CSV table of N, CA and C in Angstrom, one decimal:
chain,number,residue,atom,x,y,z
A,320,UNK,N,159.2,206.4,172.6
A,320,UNK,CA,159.2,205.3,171.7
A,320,UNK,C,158.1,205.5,170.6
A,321,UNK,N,157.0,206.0,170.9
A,321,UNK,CA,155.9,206.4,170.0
A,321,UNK,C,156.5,207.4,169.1
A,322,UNK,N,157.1,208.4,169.3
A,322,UNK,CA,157.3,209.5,168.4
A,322,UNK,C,158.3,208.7,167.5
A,323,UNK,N,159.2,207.4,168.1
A,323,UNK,CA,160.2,206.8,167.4
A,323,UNK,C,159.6,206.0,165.9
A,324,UNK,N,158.3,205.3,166.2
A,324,UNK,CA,157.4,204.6,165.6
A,324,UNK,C,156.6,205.7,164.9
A,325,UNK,N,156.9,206.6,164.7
A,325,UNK,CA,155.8,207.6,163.7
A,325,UNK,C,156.8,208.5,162.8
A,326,UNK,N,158.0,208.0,162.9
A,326,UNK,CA,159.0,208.6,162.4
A,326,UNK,C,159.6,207.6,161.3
A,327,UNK,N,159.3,206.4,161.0
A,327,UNK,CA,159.8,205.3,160.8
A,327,UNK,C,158.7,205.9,158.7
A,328,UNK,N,159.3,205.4,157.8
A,328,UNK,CA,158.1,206.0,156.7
A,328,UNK,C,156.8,204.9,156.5
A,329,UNK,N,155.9,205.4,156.0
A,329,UNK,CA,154.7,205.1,156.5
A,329,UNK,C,154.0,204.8,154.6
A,330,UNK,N,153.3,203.3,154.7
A,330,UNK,CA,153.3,203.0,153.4
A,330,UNK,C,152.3,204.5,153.1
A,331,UNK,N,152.2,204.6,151.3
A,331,UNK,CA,151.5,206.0,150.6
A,331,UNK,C,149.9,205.4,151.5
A,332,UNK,N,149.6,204.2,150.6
A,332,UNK,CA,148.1,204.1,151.2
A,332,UNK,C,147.2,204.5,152.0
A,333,UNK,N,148.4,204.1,153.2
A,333,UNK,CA,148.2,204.2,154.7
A,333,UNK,C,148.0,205.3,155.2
A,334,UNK,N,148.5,206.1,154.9
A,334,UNK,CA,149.0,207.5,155.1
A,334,UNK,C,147.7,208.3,154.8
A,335,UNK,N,147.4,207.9,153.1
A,335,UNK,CA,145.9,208.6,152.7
A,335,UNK,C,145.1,208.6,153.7
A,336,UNK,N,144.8,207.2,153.8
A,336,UNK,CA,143.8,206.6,154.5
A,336,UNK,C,143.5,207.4,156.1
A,337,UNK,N,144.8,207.3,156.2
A,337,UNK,CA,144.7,207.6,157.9
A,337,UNK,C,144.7,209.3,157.7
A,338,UNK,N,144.7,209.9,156.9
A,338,UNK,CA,144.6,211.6,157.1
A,338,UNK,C,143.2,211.7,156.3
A,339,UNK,N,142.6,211.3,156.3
A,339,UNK,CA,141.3,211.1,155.5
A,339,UNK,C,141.0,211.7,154.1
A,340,UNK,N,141.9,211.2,153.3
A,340,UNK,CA,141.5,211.8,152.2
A,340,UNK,C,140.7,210.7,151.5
A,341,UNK,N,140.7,209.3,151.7
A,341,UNK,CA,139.7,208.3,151.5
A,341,UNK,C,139.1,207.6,152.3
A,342,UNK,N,138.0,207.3,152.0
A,342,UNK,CA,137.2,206.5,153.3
A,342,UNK,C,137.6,204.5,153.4
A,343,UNK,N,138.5,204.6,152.6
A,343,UNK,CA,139.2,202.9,152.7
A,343,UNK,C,140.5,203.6,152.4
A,344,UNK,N,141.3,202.1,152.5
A,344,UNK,CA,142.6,202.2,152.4
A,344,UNK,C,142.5,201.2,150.8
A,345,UNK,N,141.9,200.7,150.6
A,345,UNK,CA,141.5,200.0,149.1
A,345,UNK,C,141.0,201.1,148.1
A,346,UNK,N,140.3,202.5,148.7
A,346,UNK,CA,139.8,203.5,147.8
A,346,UNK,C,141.6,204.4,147.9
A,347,UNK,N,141.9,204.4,148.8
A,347,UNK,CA,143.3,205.1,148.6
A,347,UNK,C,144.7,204.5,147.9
A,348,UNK,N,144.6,203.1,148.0
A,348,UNK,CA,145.6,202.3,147.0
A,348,UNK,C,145.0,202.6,145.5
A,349,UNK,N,143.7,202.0,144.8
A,349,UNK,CA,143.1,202.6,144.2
A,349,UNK,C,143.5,203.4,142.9
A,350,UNK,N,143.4,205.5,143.8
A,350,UNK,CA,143.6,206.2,143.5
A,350,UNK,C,145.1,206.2,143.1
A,351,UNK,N,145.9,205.5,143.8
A,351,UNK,CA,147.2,205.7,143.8
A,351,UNK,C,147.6,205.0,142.7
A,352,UNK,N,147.3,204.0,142.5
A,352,UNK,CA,147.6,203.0,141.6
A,352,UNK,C,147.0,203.6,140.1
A,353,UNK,N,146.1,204.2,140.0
A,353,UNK,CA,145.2,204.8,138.8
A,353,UNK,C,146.0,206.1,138.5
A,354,UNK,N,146.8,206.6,139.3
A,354,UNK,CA,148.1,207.9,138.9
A,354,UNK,C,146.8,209.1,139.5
A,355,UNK,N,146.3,208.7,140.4
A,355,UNK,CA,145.4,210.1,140.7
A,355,UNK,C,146.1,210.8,142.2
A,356,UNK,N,147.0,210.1,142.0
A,356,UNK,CA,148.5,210.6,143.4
A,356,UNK,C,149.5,210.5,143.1
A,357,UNK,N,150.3,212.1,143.3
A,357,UNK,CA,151.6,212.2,142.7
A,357,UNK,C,152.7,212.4,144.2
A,358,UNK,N,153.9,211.7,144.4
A,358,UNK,CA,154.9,212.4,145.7
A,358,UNK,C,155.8,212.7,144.9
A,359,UNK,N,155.9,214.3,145.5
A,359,UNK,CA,156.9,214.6,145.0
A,359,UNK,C,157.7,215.0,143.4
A,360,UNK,N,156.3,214.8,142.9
A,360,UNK,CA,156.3,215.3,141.2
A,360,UNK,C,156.3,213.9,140.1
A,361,UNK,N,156.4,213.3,141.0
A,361,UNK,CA,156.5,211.4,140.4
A,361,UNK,C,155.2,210.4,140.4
A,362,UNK,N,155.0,209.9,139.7
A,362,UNK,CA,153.7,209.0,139.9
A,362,UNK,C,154.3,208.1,140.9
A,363,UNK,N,153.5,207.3,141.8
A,363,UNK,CA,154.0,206.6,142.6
A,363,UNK,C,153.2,205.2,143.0
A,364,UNK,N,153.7,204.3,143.5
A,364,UNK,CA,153.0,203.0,144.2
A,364,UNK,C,152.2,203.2,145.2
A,365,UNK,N,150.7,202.3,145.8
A,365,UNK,CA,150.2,202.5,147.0
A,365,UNK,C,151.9,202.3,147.6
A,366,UNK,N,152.4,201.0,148.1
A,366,UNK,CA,153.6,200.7,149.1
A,366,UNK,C,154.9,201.6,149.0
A,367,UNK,N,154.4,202.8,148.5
A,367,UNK,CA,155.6,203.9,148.6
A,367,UNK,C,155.8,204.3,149.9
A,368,UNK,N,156.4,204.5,150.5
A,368,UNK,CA,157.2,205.0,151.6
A,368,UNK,C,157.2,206.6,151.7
A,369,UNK,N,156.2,207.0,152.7
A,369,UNK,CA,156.0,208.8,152.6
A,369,UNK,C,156.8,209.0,153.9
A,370,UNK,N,157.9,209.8,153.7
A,370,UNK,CA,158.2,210.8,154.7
A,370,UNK,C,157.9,212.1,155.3
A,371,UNK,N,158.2,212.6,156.1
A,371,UNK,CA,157.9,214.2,156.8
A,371,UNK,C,158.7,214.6,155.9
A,372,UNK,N,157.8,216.1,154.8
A,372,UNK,CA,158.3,217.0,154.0
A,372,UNK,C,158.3,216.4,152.9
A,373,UNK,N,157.3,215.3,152.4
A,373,UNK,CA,157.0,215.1,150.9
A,373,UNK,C,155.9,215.8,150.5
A,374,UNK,N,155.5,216.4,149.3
A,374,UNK,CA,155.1,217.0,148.7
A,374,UNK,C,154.3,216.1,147.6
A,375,UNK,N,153.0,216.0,148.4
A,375,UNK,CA,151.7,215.3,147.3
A,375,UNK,C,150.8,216.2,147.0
A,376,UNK,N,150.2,215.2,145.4
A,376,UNK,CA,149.6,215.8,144.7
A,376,UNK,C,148.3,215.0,145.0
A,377,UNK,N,147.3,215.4,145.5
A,377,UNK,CA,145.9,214.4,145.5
A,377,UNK,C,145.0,214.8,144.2
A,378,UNK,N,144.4,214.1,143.5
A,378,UNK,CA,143.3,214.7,142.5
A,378,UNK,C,142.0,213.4,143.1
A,379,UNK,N,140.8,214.2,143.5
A,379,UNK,CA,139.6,213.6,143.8
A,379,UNK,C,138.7,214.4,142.7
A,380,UNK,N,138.1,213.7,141.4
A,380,UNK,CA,136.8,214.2,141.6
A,380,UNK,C,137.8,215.6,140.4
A,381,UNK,N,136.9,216.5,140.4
A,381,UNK,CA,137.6,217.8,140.4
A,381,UNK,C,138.0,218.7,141.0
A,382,UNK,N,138.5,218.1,142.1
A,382,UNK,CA,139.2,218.8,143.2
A,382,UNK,C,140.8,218.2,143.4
A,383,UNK,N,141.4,219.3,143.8
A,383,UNK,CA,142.8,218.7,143.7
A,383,UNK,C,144.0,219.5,145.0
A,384,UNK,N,143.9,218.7,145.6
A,384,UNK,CA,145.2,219.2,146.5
A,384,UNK,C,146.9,219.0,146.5
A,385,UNK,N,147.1,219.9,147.0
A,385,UNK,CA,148.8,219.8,146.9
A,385,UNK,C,149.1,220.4,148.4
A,386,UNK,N,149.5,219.2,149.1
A,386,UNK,CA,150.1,219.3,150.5
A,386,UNK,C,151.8,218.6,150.3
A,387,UNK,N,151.9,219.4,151.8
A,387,UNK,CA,152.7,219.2,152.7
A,387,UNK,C,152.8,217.8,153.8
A,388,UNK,N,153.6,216.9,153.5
A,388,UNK,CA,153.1,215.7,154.6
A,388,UNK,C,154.0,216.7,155.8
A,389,UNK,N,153.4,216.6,157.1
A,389,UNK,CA,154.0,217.1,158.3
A,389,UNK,C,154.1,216.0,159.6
A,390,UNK,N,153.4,215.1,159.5
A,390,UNK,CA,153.9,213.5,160.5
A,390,UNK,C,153.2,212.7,159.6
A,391,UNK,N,153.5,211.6,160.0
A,391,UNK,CA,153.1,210.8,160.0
A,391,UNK,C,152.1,209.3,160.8
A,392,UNK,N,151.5,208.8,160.3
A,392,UNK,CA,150.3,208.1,161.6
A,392,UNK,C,150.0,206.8,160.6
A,393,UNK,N,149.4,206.2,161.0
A,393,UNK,CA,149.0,204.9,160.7
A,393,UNK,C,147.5,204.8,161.0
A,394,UNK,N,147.0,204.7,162.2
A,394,UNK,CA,146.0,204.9,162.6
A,394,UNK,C,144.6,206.2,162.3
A,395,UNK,N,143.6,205.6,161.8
A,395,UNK,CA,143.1,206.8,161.3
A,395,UNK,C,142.2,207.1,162.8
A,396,UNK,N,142.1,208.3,162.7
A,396,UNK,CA,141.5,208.9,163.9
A,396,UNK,C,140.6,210.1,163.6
A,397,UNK,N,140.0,211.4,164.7
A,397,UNK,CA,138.6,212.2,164.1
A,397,UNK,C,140.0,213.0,163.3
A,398,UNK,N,138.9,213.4,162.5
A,398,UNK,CA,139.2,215.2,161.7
A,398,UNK,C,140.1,215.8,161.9
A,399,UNK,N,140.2,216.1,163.5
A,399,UNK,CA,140.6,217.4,163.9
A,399,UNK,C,142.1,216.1,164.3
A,400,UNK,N,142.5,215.4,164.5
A,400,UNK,CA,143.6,214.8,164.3
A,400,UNK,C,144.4,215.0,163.0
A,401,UNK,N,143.7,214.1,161.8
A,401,UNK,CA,144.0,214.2,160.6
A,401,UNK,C,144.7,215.4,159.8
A,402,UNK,N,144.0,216.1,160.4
A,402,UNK,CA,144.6,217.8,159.3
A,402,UNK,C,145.8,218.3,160.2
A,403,UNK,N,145.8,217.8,161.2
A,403,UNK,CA,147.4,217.8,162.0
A,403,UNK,C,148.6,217.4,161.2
A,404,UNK,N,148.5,216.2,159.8
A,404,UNK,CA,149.0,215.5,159.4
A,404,UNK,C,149.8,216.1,158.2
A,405,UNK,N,148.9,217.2,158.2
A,405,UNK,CA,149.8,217.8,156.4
A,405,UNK,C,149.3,219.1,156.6
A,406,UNK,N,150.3,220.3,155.6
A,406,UNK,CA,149.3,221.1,155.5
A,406,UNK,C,149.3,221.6,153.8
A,407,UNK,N,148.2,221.8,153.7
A,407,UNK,CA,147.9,222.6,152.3
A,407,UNK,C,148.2,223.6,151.9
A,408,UNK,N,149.0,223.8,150.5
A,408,UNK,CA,149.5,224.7,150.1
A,408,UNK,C,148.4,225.6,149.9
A,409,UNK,N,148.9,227.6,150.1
A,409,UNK,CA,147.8,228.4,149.9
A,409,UNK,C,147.1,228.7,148.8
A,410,UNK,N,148.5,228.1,147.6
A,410,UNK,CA,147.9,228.0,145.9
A,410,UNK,C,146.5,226.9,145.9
A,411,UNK,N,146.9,226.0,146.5
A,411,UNK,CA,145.7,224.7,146.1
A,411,UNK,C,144.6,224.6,147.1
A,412,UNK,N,144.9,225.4,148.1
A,412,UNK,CA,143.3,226.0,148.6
A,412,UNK,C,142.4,226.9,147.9
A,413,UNK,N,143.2,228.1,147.2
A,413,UNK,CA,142.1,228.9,146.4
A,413,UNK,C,141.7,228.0,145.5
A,414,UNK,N,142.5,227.4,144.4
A,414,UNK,CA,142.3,226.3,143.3
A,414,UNK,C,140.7,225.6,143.1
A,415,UNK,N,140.9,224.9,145.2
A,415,UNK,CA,139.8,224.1,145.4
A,415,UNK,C,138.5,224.6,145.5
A,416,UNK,N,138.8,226.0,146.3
A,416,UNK,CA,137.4,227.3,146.3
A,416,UNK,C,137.3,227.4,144.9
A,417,UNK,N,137.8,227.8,144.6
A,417,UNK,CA,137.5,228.6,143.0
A,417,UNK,C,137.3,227.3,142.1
A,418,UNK,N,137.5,226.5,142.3
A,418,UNK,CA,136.7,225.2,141.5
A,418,UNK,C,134.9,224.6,141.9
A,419,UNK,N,134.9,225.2,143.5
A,419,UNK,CA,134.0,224.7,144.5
A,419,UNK,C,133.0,225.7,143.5
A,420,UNK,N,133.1,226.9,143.5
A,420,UNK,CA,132.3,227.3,143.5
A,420,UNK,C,132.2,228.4,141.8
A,421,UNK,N,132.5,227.3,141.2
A,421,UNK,CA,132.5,227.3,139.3
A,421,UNK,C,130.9,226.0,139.3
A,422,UNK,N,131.3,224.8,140.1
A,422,UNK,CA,130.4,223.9,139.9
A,422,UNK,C,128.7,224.3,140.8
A,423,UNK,N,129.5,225.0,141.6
A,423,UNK,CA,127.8,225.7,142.2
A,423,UNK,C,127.0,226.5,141.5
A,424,UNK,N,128.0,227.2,140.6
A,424,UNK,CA,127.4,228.6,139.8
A,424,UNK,C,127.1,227.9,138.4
A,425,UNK,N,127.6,226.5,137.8
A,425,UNK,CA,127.2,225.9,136.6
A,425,UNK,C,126.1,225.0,137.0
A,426,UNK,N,124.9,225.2,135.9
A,426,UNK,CA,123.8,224.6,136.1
A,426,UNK,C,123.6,223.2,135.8
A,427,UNK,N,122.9,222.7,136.3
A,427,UNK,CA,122.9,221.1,136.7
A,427,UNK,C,122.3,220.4,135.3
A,428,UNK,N,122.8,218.9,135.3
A,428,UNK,CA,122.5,218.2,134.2
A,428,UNK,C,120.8,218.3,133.9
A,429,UNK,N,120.6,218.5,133.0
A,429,UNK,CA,119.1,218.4,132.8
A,429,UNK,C,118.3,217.0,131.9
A,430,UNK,N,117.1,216.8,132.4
A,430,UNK,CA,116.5,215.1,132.0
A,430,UNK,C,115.9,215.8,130.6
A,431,UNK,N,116.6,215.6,128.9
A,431,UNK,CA,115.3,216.3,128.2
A,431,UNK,C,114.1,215.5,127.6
A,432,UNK,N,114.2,214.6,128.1
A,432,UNK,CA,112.7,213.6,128.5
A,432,UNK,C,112.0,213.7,129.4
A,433,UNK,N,110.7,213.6,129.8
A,433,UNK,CA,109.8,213.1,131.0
A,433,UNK,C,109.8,211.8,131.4
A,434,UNK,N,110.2,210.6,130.5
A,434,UNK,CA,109.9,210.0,130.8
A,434,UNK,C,109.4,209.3,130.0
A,435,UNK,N,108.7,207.5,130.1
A,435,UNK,CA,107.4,207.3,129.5
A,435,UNK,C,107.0,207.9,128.6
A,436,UNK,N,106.5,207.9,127.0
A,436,UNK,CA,105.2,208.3,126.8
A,436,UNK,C,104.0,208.3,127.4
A,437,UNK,N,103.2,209.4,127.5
A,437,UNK,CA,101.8,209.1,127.8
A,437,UNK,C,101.3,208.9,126.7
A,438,UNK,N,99.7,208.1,126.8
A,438,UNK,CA,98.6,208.0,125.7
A,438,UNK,C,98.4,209.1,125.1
A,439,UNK,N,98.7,210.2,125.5
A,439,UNK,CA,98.4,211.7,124.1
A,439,UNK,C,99.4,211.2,123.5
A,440,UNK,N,100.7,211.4,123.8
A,440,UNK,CA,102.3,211.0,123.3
A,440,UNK,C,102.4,210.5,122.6
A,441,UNK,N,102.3,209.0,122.8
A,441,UNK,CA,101.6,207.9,122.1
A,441,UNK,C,101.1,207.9,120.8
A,442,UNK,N,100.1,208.5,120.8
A,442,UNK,CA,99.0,208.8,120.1
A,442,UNK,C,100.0,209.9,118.6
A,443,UNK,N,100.3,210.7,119.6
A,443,UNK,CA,101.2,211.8,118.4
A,443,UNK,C,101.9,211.2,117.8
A,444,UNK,N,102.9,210.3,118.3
A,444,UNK,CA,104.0,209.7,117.8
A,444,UNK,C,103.3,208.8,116.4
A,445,UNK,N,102.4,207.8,117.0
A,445,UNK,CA,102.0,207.0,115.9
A,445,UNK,C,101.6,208.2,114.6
A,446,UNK,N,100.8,209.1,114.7
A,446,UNK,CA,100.6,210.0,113.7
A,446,UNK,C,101.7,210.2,112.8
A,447,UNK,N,102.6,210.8,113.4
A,447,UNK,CA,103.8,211.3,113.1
A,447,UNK,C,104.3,209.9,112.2
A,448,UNK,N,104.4,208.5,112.6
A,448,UNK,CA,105.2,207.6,111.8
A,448,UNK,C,104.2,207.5,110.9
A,449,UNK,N,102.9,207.2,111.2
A,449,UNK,CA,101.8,206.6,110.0
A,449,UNK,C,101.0,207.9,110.0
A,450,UNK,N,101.1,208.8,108.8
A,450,UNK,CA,100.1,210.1,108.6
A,450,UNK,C,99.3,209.6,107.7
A,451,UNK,N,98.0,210.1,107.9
A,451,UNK,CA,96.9,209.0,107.4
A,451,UNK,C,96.7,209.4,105.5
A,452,UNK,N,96.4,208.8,104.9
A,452,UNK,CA,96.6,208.9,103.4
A,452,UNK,C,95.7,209.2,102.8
C-alpha cells in the first residue's frame, strides 16, 4: 500500500522540499513560483503534480541542475535517502563543477575603503576641500 501512496503525483513543492534541494517547502514554492524551476521544459506552479520520469530544471544561486525525478516521497528524510529520489543528468553535473570551480578561481569582492576616516584622513581631506590661500 505504501509503494501505492508514493506512486500517486506528488505536489512540485513538496517534492523539492522533500529531496532537499530547499531547506523549506516556502523556499521551494518560492523558487517555483519566481520561474527558477522548470518540468519538463515548461515553467510551472508550486501545486504542479510531478511524476516518475519528469524532467526538471532547478536554478539555485549559480548553480543549476537538470534531473531525472525517479520516485517520489513526501516526507523529507537524511541525504542518503533524498538522492535516491532523482538522478542527475551527466551534462549538468560537469556544468555544476565547472561553474564550482570558475567562482573559486575568481577573486573575491574587494572593500576599496577602510572604512572611517582617521584624524590624518580627515585632516587631508579638509586640505584638499579648503587649500589654504
Amino acid at each position: 500500500m505504501l509503494d501505492d501512496l508514493r506512486q500517486q503525483p506528488v505536489r512540485l513543492d513538496k517534492w523539492l522540499w522533500a529531496a532537499r534541494f530547499f531547506k523549506t517547502r516556502a523556499l521551494a514554492g518560492a523558487a517555483v513560483s519566481g520561474g527558477k524551476v522548470h518540468v519538463n521544459g515548461a515553467r510551472a506552479k508550486p501545486a504542479r503534480p510531478v511524476r516518475v520520469g519528469d524532467r526538471l530544471q532547478i536554478r539555485r544561486g549559480p548553480f543549476e541542475w537538470s534531473i531525472v525525478v525517479r520516485a517520489l516521497e513526501t516526507q523529507r528524510g537524511p541525504a542518503s535517502q533524498a538522492s535516491l529520489l532523482y538522478e542527475e543528468l551527466p551534462e549538468s553535473a560537469r556544468q555544476r563543477e565547472e561553474t564550482a570551480r570558475q567562482l573559486r578561481a575568481a577573486p573575491g569582492p574587494r572593500n576599496m575603503t577602510r572604512g572611517r576616516p582617521e584624524k590624518k584622513d580627515r585632516r587631508a581631506i579638509i586640505r584638499f576641500i579648503r587649500p589654504k590661500e
